[in-house]
CSV table of C-alpha atoms and ligand atoms in Angstrom, one decimal:
chain,number,residue,atom,x,y,z
F,10,UNK,CA,20.6,-25.4,101.0
F,11,UNK,CA,19.0,-22.0,101.3
F,12,UNK,CA,17.3,-20.8,98.1
F,13,UNK,CA,17.0,-17.0,97.9
F,14,UNK,CA,14.6,-14.9,95.9
F,15,UNK,CA,15.8,-13.6,92.5
F,16,UNK,CA,17.6,-10.3,92.5
F,17,UNK,CA,15.2,-7.4,91.9
F,18,UNK,CA,12.1,-9.6,92.7
F,19,UNK,CA,11.0,-9.2,96.3
F,20,UNK,CA,8.4,-10.6,98.6
F,21,UNK,CA,5.7,-8.3,99.8
F,22,UNK,CA,5.5,-9.3,103.5
F,23,UNK,CA,2.4,-9.5,105.6
F,24,UNK,CA,3.3,-6.2,107.4
F,25,UNK,CA,3.2,-4.4,104.0
F,26,UNK,CA,0.2,-6.0,102.5
F,27,UNK,CA,-2.4,-3.8,104.3
F,28,UNK,CA,-0.9,-0.8,102.5
F,29,UNK,CA,-0.9,-2.7,99.2
F,30,UNK,CA,-4.5,-3.7,99.7
F,31,UNK,CA,-5.5,-0.1,100.5
F,32,UNK,CA,-3.6,1.1,97.3
F,33,UNK,CA,-5.3,-1.5,95.2
F,34,UNK,CA,-8.8,-0.7,96.6
F,35,UNK,CA,-8.3,3.1,96.0
F,36,UNK,CA,-7.0,2.5,92.5
F,37,UNK,CA,-9.9,0.3,91.6
F,38,UNK,CA,-12.4,2.9,93.1
F,39,UNK,CA,-10.8,5.8,91.3
F,40,UNK,CA,-10.8,4.0,87.9
F,41,UNK,CA,-14.4,2.9,88.3
F,42,UNK,CA,-15.4,6.6,89.0
F,43,UNK,CA,-14.0,7.5,85.6
F,44,UNK,CA,-15.8,4.7,83.8
F,45,UNK,CA,-13.0,2.1,83.4
F,46,UNK,CA,-13.6,-1.6,83.6
F,47,UNK,CA,-11.0,-4.1,84.6
F,48,UNK,CA,-9.2,-6.4,82.0
F,49,UNK,CA,-6.9,-9.2,83.1
F,50,UNK,CA,-4.3,-10.1,80.4
F,51,UNK,CA,-1.7,-12.9,80.7
F,52,UNK,CA,1.7,-12.5,82.2
F,53,UNK,CA,3.3,-14.2,79.2
F,54,UNK,CA,2.9,-13.1,75.5
F,55,UNK,CA,4.6,-13.9,72.2
F,56,UNK,CA,7.8,-11.9,72.1
F,57,UNK,CA,6.8,-10.1,68.8
F,58,UNK,CA,3.9,-8.4,70.6
F,59,UNK,CA,6.4,-6.2,72.4
F,60,UNK,CA,9.1,-6.0,69.7
F,61,UNK,CA,6.5,-4.8,67.3
F,62,UNK,CA,4.3,-2.9,69.7
F,63,UNK,CA,6.7,-1.3,72.1
F,64,UNK,CA,9.6,-1.0,69.6
F,65,UNK,CA,12.7,-3.1,68.8
F,66,UNK,CA,14.9,-0.1,69.5
F,67,UNK,CA,13.6,0.7,72.9
F,68,UNK,CA,15.5,-0.1,76.0
F,69,UNK,CA,12.6,-2.1,77.4
F,70,UNK,CA,12.6,-4.5,74.4
F,71,UNK,CA,16.3,-4.4,73.5
F,72,UNK,CA,17.8,-4.9,76.9
F,73,UNK,CA,15.2,-5.6,79.6
F,74,UNK,CA,12.8,-8.3,78.4
F,75,UNK,CA,12.7,-11.8,79.9
F,76,UNK,CA,12.6,-13.9,76.7
F,77,UNK,CA,12.5,-17.7,76.7
F,78,UNK,CA,11.3,-20.4,74.3
F,79,UNK,CA,8.5,-22.7,75.5
F,80,UNK,CA,8.9,-26.5,75.0
F,81,UNK,CA,7.9,-26.2,71.3
F,82,UNK,CA,10.4,-23.4,70.7
F,83,UNK,CA,7.8,-20.6,70.6
F,84,UNK,CA,9.6,-17.4,71.7
F,85,UNK,CA,7.7,-16.0,74.6
F,86,UNK,CA,8.3,-13.0,77.0
F,87,UNK,CA,7.2,-12.1,80.4
F,88,UNK,CA,5.3,-8.9,79.9
F,89,UNK,CA,7.4,-5.8,80.5
F,90,UNK,CA,4.3,-3.6,80.3
F,91,UNK,CA,0.6,-4.1,79.7
F,92,UNK,CA,-0.5,-1.6,77.0
F,93,UNK,CA,0.6,-3.8,74.2
F,94,UNK,CA,-1.3,-6.8,75.8
F,95,UNK,CA,-4.5,-4.7,76.3
F,96,UNK,CA,-4.4,-3.5,72.7
F,97,UNK,CA,-3.8,-7.1,71.6
F,98,UNK,CA,-6.8,-8.2,73.6
F,99,UNK,CA,-8.8,-5.3,72.2
F,100,UNK,CA,-8.1,-6.4,68.6
F,101,UNK,CA,-8.3,-10.1,69.3
F,102,UNK,CA,-11.8,-9.9,70.9
F,103,UNK,CA,-13.1,-7.4,68.5
F,104,UNK,CA,-13.8,-4.8,71.2
F,105,UNK,CA,-13.6,-2.2,68.5
F,106,UNK,CA,-16.5,-3.7,66.7
F,107,UNK,CA,-18.8,-2.2,69.2
F,108,UNK,CA,-17.9,1.2,67.8
F,109,UNK,CA,-17.6,2.9,71.1
F,110,UNK,CA,-14.8,4.0,73.4
F,111,UNK,CA,-13.3,1.1,75.3
F,112,UNK,CA,-12.1,2.2,78.8
F,113,UNK,CA,-10.0,-0.6,80.3
F,114,UNK,CA,-7.8,-0.8,83.4
F,115,UNK,CA,-5.4,-3.4,84.8
F,116,UNK,CA,-3.3,-4.1,87.8
F,117,UNK,CA,-0.5,-6.6,87.9
F,118,UNK,CA,3.1,-7.7,87.8
F,119,UNK,CA,5.5,-6.6,85.1
F,120,UNK,CA,9.1,-7.8,84.4
F,121,UNK,CA,12.1,-5.8,83.2
F,122,UNK,CA,15.7,-6.8,83.6
F,123,UNK,CA,16.9,-3.5,85.0
F,124,UNK,CA,19.5,-2.5,87.6
F,125,UNK,CA,17.6,-2.8,90.9
F,126,UNK,CA,17.5,0.3,93.1
F,127,UNK,CA,15.0,2.1,95.3
F,128,UNK,CA,11.8,2.3,93.2
F,129,UNK,CA,13.2,0.2,90.4
F,130,UNK,CA,12.9,-3.6,90.4
F,131,UNK,CA,12.9,-6.5,88.0
F,132,UNK,CA,9.4,-7.6,89.0
F,133,UNK,CA,7.3,-4.6,89.8
F,134,UNK,CA,3.6,-3.9,89.7
F,135,UNK,CA,1.7,-1.5,87.6
F,136,UNK,CA,-1.8,0.0,87.6
F,137,UNK,CA,-2.9,1.5,84.3
F,138,UNK,CA,-5.7,2.7,82.1
F,139,UNK,CA,-6.3,2.6,78.4
F,140,UNK,CA,-9.0,4.6,76.7
F,141,UNK,CA,-9.2,3.2,73.1
F,142,UNK,CA,-11.2,4.7,70.3
F,143,UNK,CA,-11.2,8.5,70.6
F,144,UNK,CA,-8.9,11.4,69.6
F,145,UNK,CA,-10.8,13.9,71.7
F,146,UNK,CA,-8.2,16.1,73.6
F,147,UNK,CA,-10.7,16.2,76.5
F,148,UNK,CA,-9.9,12.5,76.9
F,149,UNK,CA,-6.2,13.2,77.3
F,150,UNK,CA,-7.1,15.8,80.0
F,151,UNK,CA,-9.4,13.4,81.6
F,152,UNK,CA,-6.6,10.8,81.9
F,153,UNK,CA,-4.4,13.3,83.6
F,154,UNK,CA,-7.3,14.4,85.9
F,155,UNK,CA,-7.8,10.8,86.8
F,156,UNK,CA,-4.1,10.5,87.6
F,157,UNK,CA,-4.3,13.6,89.9
F,158,UNK,CA,-7.5,12.4,91.4
F,159,UNK,CA,-5.9,9.1,92.3
F,160,UNK,CA,-3.0,10.8,94.0
F,161,UNK,CA,-5.3,13.1,95.9
F,162,UNK,CA,-7.1,10.0,97.3
F,163,UNK,CA,-3.9,8.5,98.3
F,164,UNK,CA,-1.4,11.1,99.3
F,165,UNK,CA,-1.9,13.3,102.4
F,166,UNK,CA,0.8,15.8,103.0
F,167,UNK,CA,1.5,18.5,105.5
F,168,UNK,CA,-0.2,21.5,103.9
F,169,UNK,CA,2.7,23.7,105.0
F,170,UNK,CA,5.1,22.0,102.5
F,171,UNK,CA,5.6,23.8,99.2
F,172,UNK,CA,6.2,22.0,95.9
F,173,UNK,CA,8.1,24.7,94.2
F,174,UNK,CA,10.5,25.2,97.0
F,175,UNK,CA,12.1,21.8,96.6
F,176,UNK,CA,14.4,22.7,93.7
F,177,UNK,CA,14.0,19.2,92.4
F,178,UNK,CA,11.4,20.2,89.9
F,179,UNK,CA,12.7,23.6,89.1
F,180,UNK,CA,12.9,24.0,85.3
F,181,UNK,CA,14.0,26.9,83.2
F,182,UNK,CA,11.0,28.9,82.0
F,183,UNK,CA,10.6,28.2,78.4
F,184,UNK,CA,9.2,30.3,75.6
F,185,UNK,CA,5.6,29.1,75.0
F,186,UNK,CA,5.4,27.5,78.4
F,187,UNK,CA,1.9,27.4,79.7
F,188,UNK,CA,2.0,26.6,83.4
F,189,UNK,CA,-1.0,27.0,85.6
F,190,UNK,CA,0.0,27.3,89.2
F,191,UNK,CA,-3.1,28.9,90.7
F,192,UNK,CA,-5.4,25.9,90.5
F,193,UNK,CA,-6.6,24.1,93.6
F,194,UNK,CA,-4.2,21.2,93.0
F,195,UNK,CA,-0.8,22.8,93.0
F,196,UNK,CA,0.4,22.4,96.5
F,197,UNK,CA,-0.4,19.7,99.0
F,198,UNK,CA,0.9,16.6,97.4
F,199,UNK,CA,4.5,17.3,96.3
F,200,UNK,CA,3.4,16.4,92.8
F,201,UNK,CA,4.2,17.7,89.4
F,202,UNK,CA,2.6,17.0,86.1
F,203,UNK,CA,5.0,17.2,83.2
F,204,UNK,CA,3.6,17.5,79.7
F,205,UNK,CA,4.8,17.5,76.1
F,206,UNK,CA,3.6,16.6,72.6
F,207,UNK,CA,5.8,14.5,70.4
F,208,UNK,CA,3.5,14.7,67.3
F,209,UNK,CA,2.2,12.1,65.0
F,210,UNK,CA,3.9,9.5,62.8
F,211,UNK,CA,4.2,12.1,60.0
F,212,UNK,CA,5.9,14.6,62.3
F,213,UNK,CA,8.3,12.1,63.6
F,214,UNK,CA,10.8,11.9,60.7
F,215,UNK,CA,11.1,15.6,60.5
F,216,UNK,CA,11.8,16.0,64.2
F,217,UNK,CA,14.1,13.0,64.2
F,218,UNK,CA,16.2,14.6,61.5
F,219,UNK,CA,16.3,17.9,63.4
F,220,UNK,CA,17.5,16.1,66.5
F,221,UNK,CA,20.1,14.1,64.5
F,222,UNK,CA,21.4,17.3,63.0
F,223,UNK,CA,21.7,19.0,66.3
F,224,UNK,CA,23.3,16.1,68.2
F,225,UNK,CA,25.6,15.1,65.4
F,226,UNK,CA,27.2,18.5,65.5
F,227,UNK,CA,28.1,17.8,69.2
F,228,UNK,CA,28.6,14.1,69.1
F,229,UNK,CA,31.8,14.4,71.2
F,230,UNK,CA,29.8,15.5,74.2
F,231,UNK,CA,27.4,12.6,74.1
F,232,UNK,CA,27.8,9.5,76.2
F,233,UNK,CA,28.7,6.3,74.3
F,234,UNK,CA,25.1,5.0,74.6
F,235,UNK,CA,23.7,8.2,73.2
F,236,UNK,CA,26.2,8.1,70.3
F,237,UNK,CA,24.6,4.8,69.4
F,238,UNK,CA,21.1,6.3,70.0
F,239,UNK,CA,21.9,9.1,67.5
F,240,UNK,CA,21.5,6.5,64.7
F,241,UNK,CA,18.8,4.2,66.2
F,242,UNK,CA,16.5,6.4,68.3
F,243,UNK,CA,17.6,10.0,68.7
F,244,UNK,CA,14.5,10.9,70.8
F,245,UNK,CA,15.9,8.7,73.5
F,246,UNK,CA,18.9,11.0,74.0
F,247,UNK,CA,16.5,13.6,75.5
F,248,UNK,CA,15.8,11.0,78.2
F,249,UNK,CA,19.4,10.2,79.1
F,250,UNK,CA,20.4,10.8,82.7
F,251,UNK,CA,24.1,11.6,82.0
F,252,UNK,CA,24.8,15.3,82.8
F,253,UNK,CA,26.6,16.0,79.5
F,254,UNK,CA,23.7,14.7,77.5
F,255,UNK,CA,21.2,16.5,79.7
F,256,UNK,CA,22.9,19.8,79.1
F,257,UNK,CA,22.8,19.3,75.4
F,258,UNK,CA,19.2,18.2,75.6
F,259,UNK,CA,18.1,21.5,77.2
F,260,UNK,CA,19.1,23.4,74.1
F,261,UNK,CA,17.9,20.7,71.6
F,262,UNK,CA,15.2,21.3,69.0
F,263,UNK,CA,11.8,20.9,70.6
F,264,UNK,CA,9.2,18.5,69.3
F,265,UNK,CA,6.5,21.1,69.8
F,266,UNK,CA,8.2,23.2,67.1
F,267,UNK,CA,7.9,20.4,64.6
F,268,UNK,CA,4.2,19.6,65.0
F,269,UNK,CA,1.8,19.5,62.0
F,270,UNK,CA,-1.1,21.9,62.3
F,271,UNK,CA,-3.5,19.2,63.6
F,272,UNK,CA,-1.1,18.0,66.3
F,273,UNK,CA,-0.4,21.6,67.3
F,274,UNK,CA,-4.1,22.3,67.6
F,275,UNK,CA,-4.6,19.0,69.5
F,276,UNK,CA,-1.9,20.0,72.0
F,277,UNK,CA,-3.3,23.5,72.5
F,278,UNK,CA,-6.7,21.9,73.1
F,279,UNK,CA,-5.3,19.5,75.6
F,280,UNK,CA,-3.8,22.4,77.5
F,281,UNK,CA,-7.0,24.4,77.4
F,282,UNK,CA,-8.8,21.4,79.0
F,283,UNK,CA,-6.2,21.2,81.7
F,284,UNK,CA,-6.6,24.9,82.3
F,285,UNK,CA,-10.4,24.4,82.6
F,286,UNK,CA,-9.7,21.7,85.1
F,287,UNK,CA,-7.3,23.9,87.1
F,288,UNK,CA,-4.7,21.2,86.7
F,289,UNK,CA,-1.2,22.5,87.3
F,290,UNK,CA,1.2,21.3,84.7
F,291,UNK,CA,4.6,22.1,83.5
F,292,UNK,CA,5.5,22.0,79.8
F,293,UNK,CA,8.7,19.9,79.5
F,294,UNK,CA,10.1,19.8,75.9
F,295,UNK,CA,12.6,17.0,76.9
F,296,UNK,CA,9.8,14.6,77.9
F,297,UNK,CA,9.7,11.8,75.4
F,298,UNK,CA,8.9,8.6,77.3
F,299,UNK,CA,10.6,5.3,76.7
F,300,UNK,CA,8.2,3.4,74.5
F,301,UNK,CA,8.0,3.9,70.8
F,302,UNK,CA,4.2,3.7,70.5
F,303,UNK,CA,3.6,7.2,71.9
F,304,UNK,CA,2.2,9.9,69.7
F,305,UNK,CA,1.1,13.5,70.4
F,306,UNK,CA,0.5,13.9,74.2
F,307,UNK,CA,3.0,12.5,76.6
F,308,UNK,CA,2.9,13.1,80.3
F,309,UNK,CA,4.4,12.1,83.6
F,310,UNK,CA,3.3,12.7,87.2
F,311,UNK,CA,6.3,13.0,89.5
F,312,UNK,CA,6.7,13.1,93.2
F,313,UNK,CA,9.5,14.9,95.1
F,314,UNK,CA,9.5,12.1,97.6
F,315,UNK,CA,11.0,9.6,95.2
F,316,UNK,CA,14.5,10.9,94.5
F,317,UNK,CA,16.1,9.8,91.3
F,318,UNK,CA,13.2,7.6,90.2
F,319,UNK,CA,10.7,10.4,90.6
F,320,UNK,CA,8.1,9.3,88.1
F,321,UNK,CA,5.0,8.0,89.8
F,322,UNK,CA,3.2,7.4,86.5
F,323,UNK,CA,3.6,8.1,82.9
F,324,UNK,CA,1.4,7.9,79.8
F,325,UNK,CA,0.2,9.6,76.7
F,326,UNK,CA,-1.4,8.9,73.3
F,327,UNK,CA,-0.7,6.0,71.1
F,328,UNK,CA,-2.8,6.6,68.1
F,329,UNK,CA,-0.9,4.1,65.9
F,330,UNK,CA,-0.7,1.0,68.1
F,331,UNK,CA,-4.1,-0.6,67.4
F,332,UNK,CA,-3.4,-0.5,63.7
F,333,UNK,CA,0.2,-1.7,64.2
F,334,UNK,CA,-1.2,-4.8,66.1
F,335,UNK,CA,-3.7,-5.6,63.3
F,336,UNK,CA,-6.7,-3.6,64.2
F,337,UNK,CA,-8.4,-0.7,62.3
F,338,UNK,CA,-6.8,2.8,62.7
F,339,UNK,CA,-7.9,3.7,66.2
F,340,UNK,CA,-6.6,6.5,68.4
F,341,UNK,CA,-6.0,5.8,72.1
F,342,UNK,CA,-4.6,7.3,75.3
F,343,UNK,CA,-3.6,5.9,78.7
F,344,UNK,CA,-1.1,5.8,81.5
F,345,UNK,CA,0.7,3.4,83.8
F,346,UNK,CA,2.1,3.9,87.3
F,347,UNK,CA,4.3,1.8,89.6
F,348,UNK,CA,2.7,0.4,92.8
F,349,UNK,CA,6.1,0.2,94.5
F,350,UNK,CA,6.7,3.9,94.0
F,351,UNK,CA,3.3,4.7,95.5
F,352,UNK,CA,4.1,2.5,98.4
F,353,UNK,CA,7.4,4.3,99.0
F,354,UNK,CA,5.7,7.7,98.8
F,355,UNK,CA,2.9,6.7,101.1
F,356,UNK,CA,5.2,5.2,103.7
F,357,UNK,CA,7.3,8.3,103.6
F,358,UNK,CA,4.3,10.6,103.9
F,359,UNK,CA,2.2,8.8,106.4
F,360,UNK,CA,4.8,6.8,108.4
F,361,UNK,CA,3.9,3.5,109.9
F,362,UNK,CA,0.1,3.6,110.2
F,363,UNK,CA,-1.0,2.7,113.7
F,364,UNK,CA,-3.2,-0.3,113.0
F,365,UNK,CA,-5.4,-2.0,115.6
F,366,UNK,CA,-5.2,-5.7,116.4
F,367,UNK,CA,-5.9,-7.9,113.4
F,368,UNK,CA,-8.5,-10.2,115.1
F,369,UNK,CA,-11.8,-9.6,116.8
F,370,UNK,CA,-11.3,-12.5,119.2
F,371,UNK,CA,-8.7,-14.9,120.5
F,372,UNK,CA,-10.0,-18.2,122.0
F,373,UNK,CA,-8.1,-19.7,124.9
F,374,UNK,CA,-9.3,-23.2,125.6
F,375,UNK,CA,-7.9,-25.0,128.7
F,376,UNK,CA,-7.8,-28.8,128.5
F,377,UNK,CA,-8.7,-31.4,125.9
F,378,UNK,CA,-12.4,-31.2,126.2
F,379,UNK,CA,-12.4,-27.4,125.9
F,380,UNK,CA,-10.2,-27.7,122.9
F,381,UNK,CA,-12.6,-30.0,121.2
F,382,UNK,CA,-15.5,-27.7,122.1
F,383,UNK,CA,-13.3,-24.8,120.9
F,384,UNK,CA,-12.8,-26.3,117.4
F,385,UNK,CA,-16.5,-26.3,116.9
F,386,UNK,CA,-16.9,-22.8,118.4
F,387,UNK,CA,-14.2,-21.3,116.2
F,388,UNK,CA,-15.7,-22.6,113.0
F,389,UNK,CA,-19.2,-21.3,114.0
F,390,UNK,CA,-17.9,-17.9,115.0
F,391,UNK,CA,-16.0,-17.4,111.7
F,392,UNK,CA,-19.2,-18.3,109.8
F,393,UNK,CA,-20.9,-15.5,111.8
F,394,UNK,CA,-18.3,-13.0,110.7
F,395,UNK,CA,-16.1,-12.9,113.7
F,396,UNK,CA,-12.3,-13.0,112.9
F,397,UNK,CA,-11.0,-15.4,115.5
F,398,UNK,CA,-7.9,-17.6,116.1
F,399,UNK,CA,-6.6,-19.8,118.9
F,400,UNK,CA,-3.3,-21.3,120.1
F,401,UNK,CA,-1.9,-24.2,118.2
F,402,UNK,CA,1.6,-24.1,119.8
F,403,UNK,CA,0.8,-25.7,123.2
F,404,UNK,CA,1.2,-22.4,125.1
F,405,UNK,CA,0.3,-22.0,128.8
F,406,UNK,CA,-2.7,-19.9,129.8
F,407,UNK,CA,-0.4,-17.0,130.6
F,408,UNK,CA,1.5,-17.2,127.3
F,409,UNK,CA,-1.7,-17.7,125.3
F,410,UNK,CA,-3.2,-14.6,127.0
F,411,UNK,CA,-0.1,-12.6,126.0
F,412,UNK,CA,-0.6,-13.6,122.4
F,413,UNK,CA,-4.3,-12.7,122.7
F,414,UNK,CA,-3.3,-9.2,124.0
F,415,UNK,CA,-1.1,-8.7,120.9
F,416,UNK,CA,-3.5,-10.0,118.3
F,417,UNK,CA,-7.1,-9.4,119.3
F,418,UNK,CA,-9.6,-7.0,120.8
F,419,UNK,CA,-11.3,-9.7,123.0
F,420,UNK,CA,-10.3,-13.0,124.5
F,421,UNK,CA,-12.7,-15.9,125.1
F,422,UNK,CA,-11.5,-18.3,127.8
F,423,UNK,CA,-13.0,-21.8,127.9
F,424,UNK,CA,-11.8,-23.6,131.1
F,425,UNK,CA,-13.0,-26.8,132.8
F,426,UNK,CA,-15.2,-24.8,135.2
F,427,UNK,CA,-16.8,-22.7,132.5
F,428,UNK,CA,-17.4,-25.8,130.4
F,429,UNK,CA,-19.1,-27.6,133.4
F,430,UNK,CA,-21.5,-24.6,133.7
F,431,UNK,CA,-22.0,-24.4,130.0
F,432,UNK,CA,-20.4,-20.9,130.0
F,433,UNK,CA,-17.4,-19.1,128.4
F,434,UNK,CA,-15.6,-16.1,129.8
F,435,UNK,CA,-15.3,-13.0,127.6
F,436,UNK,CA,-12.6,-10.4,128.2
F,437,UNK,CA,-12.1,-7.0,126.7
F,438,UNK,CA,-8.4,-6.9,126.2
F,439,UNK,CA,-8.0,-3.2,126.3
F,440,UNK,CA,-10.3,-2.3,129.3
F,441,UNK,CA,-9.8,-5.6,131.2
F,442,UNK,CA,-13.5,-5.9,131.7
F,443,UNK,CA,-14.6,-9.6,131.8
F,444,UNK,CA,-17.9,-11.5,132.0
F,445,UNK,CA,-19.1,-15.1,131.9
F,446,UNK,CA,-21.8,-15.7,129.3
F,447,UNK,CA,-23.8,-18.8,128.3
F,448,UNK,CA,-21.8,-20.7,125.6
F,449,UNK,CA,-24.7,-21.7,123.3
F,450,UNK,CA,-26.1,-18.2,123.3
F,451,UNK,CA,-22.7,-16.7,122.6
F,452,UNK,CA,-22.1,-19.1,119.8
F,453,UNK,CA,-25.5,-18.2,118.3
F,454,UNK,CA,-25.1,-14.4,118.6
F,455,UNK,CA,-21.4,-13.5,119.3
F,456,UNK,CA,-21.7,-9.8,118.2
F,457,UNK,CA,-24.3,-9.0,120.9
F,458,UNK,CA,-22.4,-10.8,123.7
F,459,UNK,CA,-19.1,-9.2,122.8
F,460,UNK,CA,-20.8,-5.8,123.1
F,461,UNK,CA,-21.7,-6.6,126.7
F,462,UNK,CA,-17.9,-6.4,127.6
F,463,UNK,CA,-17.4,-3.3,125.5
F,464,UNK,CA,-18.7,0.1,126.6
F,465,UNK,CA,-16.4,2.1,124.4
F,466,UNK,CA,-16.4,0.4,121.0
F,467,UNK,CA,-18.8,-1.6,118.8
F,468,UNK,CA,-17.8,-4.5,116.7
H,513,LIG,P1,6.6,2.9,81.8
H,513,LIG,O1,5.8,1.6,81.6
H,513,LIG,O2,8.1,2.7,81.5
H,513,LIG,O3,6.0,4.1,81.1
H,513,LIG,O4,6.5,3.2,83.4
H,513,LIG,C1,5.4,3.7,84.0
H,513,LIG,C2,5.6,3.7,85.5
H,513,LIG,O5,5.9,2.4,86.0
H,513,LIG,C3,6.8,4.5,85.9
H,513,LIG,O6,6.5,5.9,86.1
H,513,LIG,C4,7.1,3.9,87.3
H,513,LIG,O7,6.2,4.4,88.3
H,513,LIG,C5,6.7,2.4,87.1
H,513,LIG,N1,7.9,1.6,86.7
H,513,LIG,C6,8.5,1.4,85.5
H,513,LIG,N2,9.6,0.6,85.6
H,513,LIG,C7,9.7,0.2,86.9
H,513,LIG,C8,10.6,-0.6,87.6
H,513,LIG,N3,11.5,-1.3,87.0
H,513,LIG,N4,10.4,-0.8,89.0
H,513,LIG,C9,9.4,-0.1,89.6
H,513,LIG,N5,8.5,0.7,88.9
H,513,LIG,C10,8.6,0.9,87.6
């Protein structure tokens, strides 16, 4: 019986992994430049971490979590996101006791029971940062700068393309909108930074009531789901993708008009820092994000290469979460992005990267004695840093040389005659140049001997 993978959970195959490895390396390098250290949290947590932290009424917790009891009946969940776990770890290990800002990053698999489509899976991978311990608006701006910087490292685009021509991101100009579009980072990457402030916990009930009043008057035009949201979580209506709800949302009361003076000042300061950075951003009063823990700043970085699921990453402040999870009152800001979406954008923008052969060398031994000698040689070469493989499929010399041509830059042929003379024949598989060399010397210093059949490249 053939057993297939679970819907929405896919294999990342060897031809894709070089791209993933590159992404992971760039992400780690960018995060390290901004002072973040890696934290690795478990894939499985107690279910209440997410129901309390992310919010019972959110789609992620209400509809998308993989929940199961362990053998003793403890309710567990595969993590749908990592911020709650990082904050749990922060509180559990007393990272706050150090009285400093904790800058933590993670990379890893997340699980949400969603309807699979391009850029939306049930097992997906996120990279993210959490800066826990400061309310400084410069830190919000730094998180957005880091997000941009990361994309600049990764995304190379034809400079002739123009972001604002696409129509995809065209937004009505709004009163109070502060958009910088003369900075150095507005064009080349097809990116857009959307920004809003949803205020603090004290602002929320006032804004919630304003939204409820507005939508209740037009309840007939809301989709059935949003009619339910009207009671449970009216902010989420602003996030609905149904055209009718979107039209209503465009005219809805704006959170920025319901900010307390501190939150208003904080948002102005964040924008001033973004201006100073020359970071193009678009104020989007309908941006609310899907997780309940957000306060004040919320943002999303979107790509026009992604279609419907255009968010590359999203984040914001969560000034109440540490306290909610049992720590002292501690402000924090962070973001998370989807690896799959980065991989889609990168493949679209760069096409299939022409990659060279995977191996330095392919060993072709002829006959049993040569094979035995070859076993030893292979092991020694690998310990000297040469990537090398050989045939384990009983191929003929001709077939083995074809495999060598596909997979390596050089071949080493070890036949009876060579063996009798204590030699091995090296061949440059692109130029065809070949040369016998002494076997013990080659085994002792392979780099030098491979260079003798290579007048164009160095190992
Ligand atoms: P969130 O944790 O919902 O704020 O999402 C942050 C980012 O994770 C999004 O902008 C996406 O890039 C990515 N993401 C979220 N859900 C999925 C999913 N089901 N499949 C793939 N990527 C996702």
